[in-house]
Short mmCIF file of C-alpha atoms and ligand atoms in Angstrom, two decimals:
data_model
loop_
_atom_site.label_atom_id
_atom_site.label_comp_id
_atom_site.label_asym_id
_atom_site.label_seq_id
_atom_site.Cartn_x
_atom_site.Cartn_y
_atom_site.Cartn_z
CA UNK A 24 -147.04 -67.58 -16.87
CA UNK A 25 -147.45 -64.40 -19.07
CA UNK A 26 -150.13 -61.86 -18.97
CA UNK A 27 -151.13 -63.24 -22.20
CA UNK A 28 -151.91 -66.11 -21.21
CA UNK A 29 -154.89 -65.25 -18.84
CA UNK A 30 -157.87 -66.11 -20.08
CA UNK A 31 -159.10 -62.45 -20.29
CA UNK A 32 -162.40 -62.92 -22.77
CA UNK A 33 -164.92 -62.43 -20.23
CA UNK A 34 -163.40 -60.82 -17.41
CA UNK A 35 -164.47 -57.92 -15.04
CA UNK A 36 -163.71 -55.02 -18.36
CA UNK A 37 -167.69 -55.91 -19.68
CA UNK A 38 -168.95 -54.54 -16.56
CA UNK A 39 -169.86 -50.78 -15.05
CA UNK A 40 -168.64 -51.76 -11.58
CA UNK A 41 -164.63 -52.35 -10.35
CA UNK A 42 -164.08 -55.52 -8.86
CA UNK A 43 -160.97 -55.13 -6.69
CA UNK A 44 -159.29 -58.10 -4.95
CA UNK A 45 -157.35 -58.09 -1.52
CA UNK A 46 -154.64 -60.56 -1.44
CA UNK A 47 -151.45 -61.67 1.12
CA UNK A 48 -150.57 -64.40 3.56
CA UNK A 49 -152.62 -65.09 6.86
CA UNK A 50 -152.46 -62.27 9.68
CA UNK A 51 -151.55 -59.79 6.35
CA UNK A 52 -154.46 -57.31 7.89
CA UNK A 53 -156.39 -57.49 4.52
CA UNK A 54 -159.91 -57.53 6.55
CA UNK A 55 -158.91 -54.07 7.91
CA UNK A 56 -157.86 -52.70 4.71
CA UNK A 57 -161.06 -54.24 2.93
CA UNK A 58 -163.72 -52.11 5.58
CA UNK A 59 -161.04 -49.02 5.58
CA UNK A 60 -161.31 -49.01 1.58
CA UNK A 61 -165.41 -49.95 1.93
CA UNK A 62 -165.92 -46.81 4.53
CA UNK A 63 -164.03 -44.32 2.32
CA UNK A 64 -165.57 -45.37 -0.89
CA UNK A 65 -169.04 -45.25 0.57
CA UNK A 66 -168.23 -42.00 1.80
CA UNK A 67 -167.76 -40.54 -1.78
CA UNK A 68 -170.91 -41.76 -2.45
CA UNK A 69 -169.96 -44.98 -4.36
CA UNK A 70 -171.85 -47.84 -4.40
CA UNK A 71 -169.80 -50.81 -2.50
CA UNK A 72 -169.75 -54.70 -1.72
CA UNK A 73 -167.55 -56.13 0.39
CA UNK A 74 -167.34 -60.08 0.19
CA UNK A 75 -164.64 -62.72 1.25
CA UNK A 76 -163.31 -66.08 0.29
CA UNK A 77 -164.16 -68.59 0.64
CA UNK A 78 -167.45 -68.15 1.23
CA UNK A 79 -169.76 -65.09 0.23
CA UNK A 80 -172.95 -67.22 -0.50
CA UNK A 81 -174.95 -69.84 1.59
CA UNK A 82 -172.98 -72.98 -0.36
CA UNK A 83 -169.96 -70.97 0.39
CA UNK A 84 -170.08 -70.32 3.83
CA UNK A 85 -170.44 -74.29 4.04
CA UNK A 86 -167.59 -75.57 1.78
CA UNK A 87 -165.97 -72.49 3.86
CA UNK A 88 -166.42 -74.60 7.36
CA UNK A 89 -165.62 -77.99 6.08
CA UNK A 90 -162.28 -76.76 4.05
CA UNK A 91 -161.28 -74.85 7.06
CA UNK A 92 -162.24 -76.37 10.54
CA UNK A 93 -159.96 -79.36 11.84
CA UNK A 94 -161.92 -82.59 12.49
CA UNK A 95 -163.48 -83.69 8.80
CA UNK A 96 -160.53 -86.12 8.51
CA UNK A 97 -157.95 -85.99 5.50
CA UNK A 98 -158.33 -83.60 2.65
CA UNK A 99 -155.81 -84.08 0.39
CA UNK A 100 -154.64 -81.31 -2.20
CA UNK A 101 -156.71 -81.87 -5.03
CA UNK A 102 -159.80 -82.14 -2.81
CA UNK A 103 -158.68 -79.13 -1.14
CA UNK A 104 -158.04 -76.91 -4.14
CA UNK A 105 -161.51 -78.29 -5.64
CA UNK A 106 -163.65 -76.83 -2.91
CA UNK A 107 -162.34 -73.53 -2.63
CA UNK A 108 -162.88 -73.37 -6.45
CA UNK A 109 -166.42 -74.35 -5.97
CA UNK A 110 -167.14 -72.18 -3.66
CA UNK A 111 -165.53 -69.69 -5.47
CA UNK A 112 -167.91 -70.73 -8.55
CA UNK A 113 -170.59 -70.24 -6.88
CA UNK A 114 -169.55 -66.38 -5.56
CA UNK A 115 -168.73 -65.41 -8.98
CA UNK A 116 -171.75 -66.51 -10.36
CA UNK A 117 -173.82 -65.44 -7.12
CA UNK A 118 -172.48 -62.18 -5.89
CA UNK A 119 -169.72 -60.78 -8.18
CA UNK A 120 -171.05 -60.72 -11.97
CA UNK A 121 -174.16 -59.33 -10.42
CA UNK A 122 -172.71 -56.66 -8.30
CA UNK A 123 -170.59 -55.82 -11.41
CA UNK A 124 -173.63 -55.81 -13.71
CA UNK A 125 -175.53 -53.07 -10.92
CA UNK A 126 -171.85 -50.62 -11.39
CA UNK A 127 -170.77 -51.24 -7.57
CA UNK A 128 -167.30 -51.69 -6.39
CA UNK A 129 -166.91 -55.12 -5.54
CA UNK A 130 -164.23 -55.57 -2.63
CA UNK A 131 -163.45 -59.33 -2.17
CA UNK A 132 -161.06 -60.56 0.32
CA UNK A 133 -159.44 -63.11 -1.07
CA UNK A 134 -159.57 -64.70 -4.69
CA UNK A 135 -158.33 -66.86 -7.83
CA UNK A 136 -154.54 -65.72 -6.19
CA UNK A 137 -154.88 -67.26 -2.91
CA UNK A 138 -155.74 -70.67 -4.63
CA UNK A 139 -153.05 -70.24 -7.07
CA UNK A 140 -150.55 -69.35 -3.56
CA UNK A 141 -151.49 -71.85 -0.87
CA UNK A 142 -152.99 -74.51 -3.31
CA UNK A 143 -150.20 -73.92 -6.65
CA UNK A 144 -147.91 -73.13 -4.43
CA UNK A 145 -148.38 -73.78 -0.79
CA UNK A 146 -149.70 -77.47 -1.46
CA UNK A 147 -147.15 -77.75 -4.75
CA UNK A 148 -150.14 -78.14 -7.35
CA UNK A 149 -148.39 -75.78 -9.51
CA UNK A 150 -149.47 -72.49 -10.27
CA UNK A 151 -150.94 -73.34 -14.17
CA UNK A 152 -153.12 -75.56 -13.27
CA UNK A 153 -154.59 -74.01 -10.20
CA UNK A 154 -155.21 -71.01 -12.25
CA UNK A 155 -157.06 -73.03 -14.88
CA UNK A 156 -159.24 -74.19 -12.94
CA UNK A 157 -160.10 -71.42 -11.24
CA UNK A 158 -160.64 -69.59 -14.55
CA UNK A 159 -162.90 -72.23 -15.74
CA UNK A 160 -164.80 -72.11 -11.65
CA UNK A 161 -165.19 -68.40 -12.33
CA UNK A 162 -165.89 -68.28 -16.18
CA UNK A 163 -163.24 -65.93 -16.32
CA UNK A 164 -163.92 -63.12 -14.35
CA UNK A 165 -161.02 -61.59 -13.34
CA UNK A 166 -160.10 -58.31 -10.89
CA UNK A 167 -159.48 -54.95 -12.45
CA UNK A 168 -156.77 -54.66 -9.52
CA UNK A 169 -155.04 -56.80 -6.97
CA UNK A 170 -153.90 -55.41 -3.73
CA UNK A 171 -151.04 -57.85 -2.43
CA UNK A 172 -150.45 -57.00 1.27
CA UNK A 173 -146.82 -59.03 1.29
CA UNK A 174 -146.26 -60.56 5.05
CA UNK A 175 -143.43 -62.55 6.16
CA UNK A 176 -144.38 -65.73 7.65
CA UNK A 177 -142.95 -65.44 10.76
CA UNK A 178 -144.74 -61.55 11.15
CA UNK A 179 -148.15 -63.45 10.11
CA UNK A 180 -148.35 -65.79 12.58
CA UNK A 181 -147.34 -63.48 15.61
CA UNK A 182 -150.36 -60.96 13.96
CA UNK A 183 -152.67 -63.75 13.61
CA UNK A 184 -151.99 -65.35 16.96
CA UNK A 185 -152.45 -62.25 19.13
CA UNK A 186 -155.30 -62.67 21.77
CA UNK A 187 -157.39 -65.48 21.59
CA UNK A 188 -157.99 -66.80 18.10
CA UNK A 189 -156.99 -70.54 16.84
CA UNK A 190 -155.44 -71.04 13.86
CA UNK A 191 -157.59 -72.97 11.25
CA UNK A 192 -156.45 -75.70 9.24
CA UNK A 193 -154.68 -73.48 6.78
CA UNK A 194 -152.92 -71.04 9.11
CA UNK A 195 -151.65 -74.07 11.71
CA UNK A 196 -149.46 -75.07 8.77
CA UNK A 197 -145.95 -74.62 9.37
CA UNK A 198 -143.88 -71.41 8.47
CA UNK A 199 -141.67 -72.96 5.20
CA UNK A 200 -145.89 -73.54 3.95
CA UNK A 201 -146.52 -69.96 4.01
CA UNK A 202 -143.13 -69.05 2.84
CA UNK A 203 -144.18 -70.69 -0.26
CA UNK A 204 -147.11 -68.95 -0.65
CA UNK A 205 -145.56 -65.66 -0.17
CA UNK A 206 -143.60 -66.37 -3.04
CA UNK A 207 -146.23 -67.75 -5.51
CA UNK A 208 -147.86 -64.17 -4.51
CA UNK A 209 -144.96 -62.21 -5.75
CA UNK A 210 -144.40 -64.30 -8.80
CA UNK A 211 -148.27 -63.83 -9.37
CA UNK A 212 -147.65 -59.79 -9.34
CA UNK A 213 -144.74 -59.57 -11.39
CA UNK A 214 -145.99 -61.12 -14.25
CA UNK A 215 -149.30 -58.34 -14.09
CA UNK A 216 -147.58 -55.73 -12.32
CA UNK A 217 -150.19 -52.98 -14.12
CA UNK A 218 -153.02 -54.95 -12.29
CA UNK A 219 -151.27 -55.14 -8.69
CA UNK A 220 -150.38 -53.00 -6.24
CA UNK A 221 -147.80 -54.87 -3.97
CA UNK A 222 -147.77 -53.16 -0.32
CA UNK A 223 -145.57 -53.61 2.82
CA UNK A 224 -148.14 -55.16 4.96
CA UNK A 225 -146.18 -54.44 8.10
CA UNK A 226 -146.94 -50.67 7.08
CA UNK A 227 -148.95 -48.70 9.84
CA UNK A 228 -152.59 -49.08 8.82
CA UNK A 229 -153.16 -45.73 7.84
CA UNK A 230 -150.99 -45.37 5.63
CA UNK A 231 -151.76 -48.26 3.62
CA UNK A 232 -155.32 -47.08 3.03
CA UNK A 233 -154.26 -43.75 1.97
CA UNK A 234 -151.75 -45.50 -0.74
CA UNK A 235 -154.88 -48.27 -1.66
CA UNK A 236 -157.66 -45.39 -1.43
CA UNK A 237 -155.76 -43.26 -3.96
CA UNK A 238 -154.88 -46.19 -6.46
CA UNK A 239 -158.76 -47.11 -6.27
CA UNK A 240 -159.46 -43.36 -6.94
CA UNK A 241 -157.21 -43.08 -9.89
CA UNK A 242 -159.25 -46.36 -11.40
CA UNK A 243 -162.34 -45.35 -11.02
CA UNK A 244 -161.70 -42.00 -12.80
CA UNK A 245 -160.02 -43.80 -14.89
CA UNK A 246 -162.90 -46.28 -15.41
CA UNK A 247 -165.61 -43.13 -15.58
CA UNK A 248 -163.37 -41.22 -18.56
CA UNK A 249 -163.74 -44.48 -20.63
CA UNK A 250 -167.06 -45.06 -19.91
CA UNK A 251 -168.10 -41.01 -21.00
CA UNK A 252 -165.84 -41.46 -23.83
CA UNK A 253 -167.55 -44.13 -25.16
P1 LIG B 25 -159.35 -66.18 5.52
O1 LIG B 25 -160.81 -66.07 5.44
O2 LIG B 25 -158.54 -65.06 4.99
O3 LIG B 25 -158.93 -66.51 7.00
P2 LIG B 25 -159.15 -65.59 8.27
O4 LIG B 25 -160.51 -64.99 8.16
O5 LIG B 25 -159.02 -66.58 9.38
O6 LIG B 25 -158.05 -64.58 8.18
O7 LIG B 25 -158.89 -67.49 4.72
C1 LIG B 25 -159.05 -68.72 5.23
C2 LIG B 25 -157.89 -69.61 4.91
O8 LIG B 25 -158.11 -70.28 3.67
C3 LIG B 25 -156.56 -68.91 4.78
O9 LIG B 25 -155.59 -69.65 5.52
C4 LIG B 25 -156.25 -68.98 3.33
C5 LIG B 25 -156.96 -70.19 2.86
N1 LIG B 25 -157.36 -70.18 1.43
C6 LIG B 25 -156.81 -71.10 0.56
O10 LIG B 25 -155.98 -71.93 0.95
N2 LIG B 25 -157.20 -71.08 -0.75
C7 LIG B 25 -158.13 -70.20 -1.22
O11 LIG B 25 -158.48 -70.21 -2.42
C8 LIG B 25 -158.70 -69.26 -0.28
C9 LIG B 25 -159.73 -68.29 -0.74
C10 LIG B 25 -158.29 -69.28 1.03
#
């Protein structure tokens, strides 16, 4: 899968705001690093919206419990990979496009990636045609960056199952599952690897904000040199 080939025509580049994705396996600690990036964003006086996946709207939030919670009986893969992209439609067109359209940095944890990981990958859809359909779900909006906190699968799951949460239907797969998905994750970055930043997610916490805060701050000036240029 080249760059290339991404559909591209009407992704986040027609927009004032950034729309910045956090990616990585379960347990990677991309909730922490979403608020950390929020806080010191909002503190420079940006405009910010942090959103997840799936979920992020009211249709959302309910494909999110029925995809996720044990106890609605079967869903095979195609099923599966169908409702995240619908609820992933419905975010893009919802939440994203206009949060891009008002200039604010849109945070989202989780995106088109993690279907194209545990769905292409995880599930063995294959990575084309998970990414097709999520291009058509999302008209083709795409991130301006892709933060890809890499976590083995064994580190994941002793993160994740620290204190007292259950695993959902997702993370209570077995470890060669998620080994999969780490990999369709790092084939995802390499062929981009101008639009990710790939991180150590085992990396004290600090420090990966301060590595993820300055890429973001090199993007935006970035973004606001075009944007007087023009
Ligand atoms: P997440 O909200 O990150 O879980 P948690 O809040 O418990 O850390 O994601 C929920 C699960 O859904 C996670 O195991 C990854 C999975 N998932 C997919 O399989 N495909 C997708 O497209 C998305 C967005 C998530």
């Amino acid at each position: 899968m080249s760059e290339n080939s991404r559909d591209r025509g009407t992704g986040s580049a027609e927009y004032r705001g950034l729309f910045i994705a956090l990616e990585g396996g379960d347990g990677a600690g991309k909730s922490t690093q979403s608020r950390l990036l929020a806080e010191r964003l909002g503190a420079a006086g940006r405009e910010v919206l942090t959103t997840r996946e799936p979920g992020g709207t009211p249709i959302g939030e309910k494909l999110r419990n029925l995809v996720l919670d044990h106890g609605h009986g079967e869903i095979d893969a195609r099923t599966e990979a169908l409702m995240f992209a619908a609820s992933r439609a419905a975010h893009a067109e919802q939440v994203l496009r206009p949060a891009l359209e008002q200039g604010k940095t849109v945070i989202t944890d989780r995106y088109i990636d993690s279907s194209v990981a545990y769905q292409g990958g995880g599930r063995s859809l294959g990575a084309v045609a998970v990414r097709d359909l999520n291009a058509w779900a999302t008209a083709g909006l795409w991130p301006d960056l892709t933060i890809l906190l890499d976590v083995d699968p064994a580190g994941g799951r002793s993160r994740r199952t620290t204190g007292s949460s259950v695993e959902d239907r997702l993370e209570s797969e077995p470890d060669d599952f998620h080994g999969r998905i780490r990999v369709a994750f790092l084939e995802l970055a390499a062929t981009a690897p101008k639009r990710y930043l790939v991180l150590d997610a085992s990396l004290p916490v600090e420090e990966l904000a301060g590595i993820i805060g300055n890429r973001v701050d090199e993007l935006l000036a970035a973004r606001g040199a075009e944007r007087s240029a023009s």
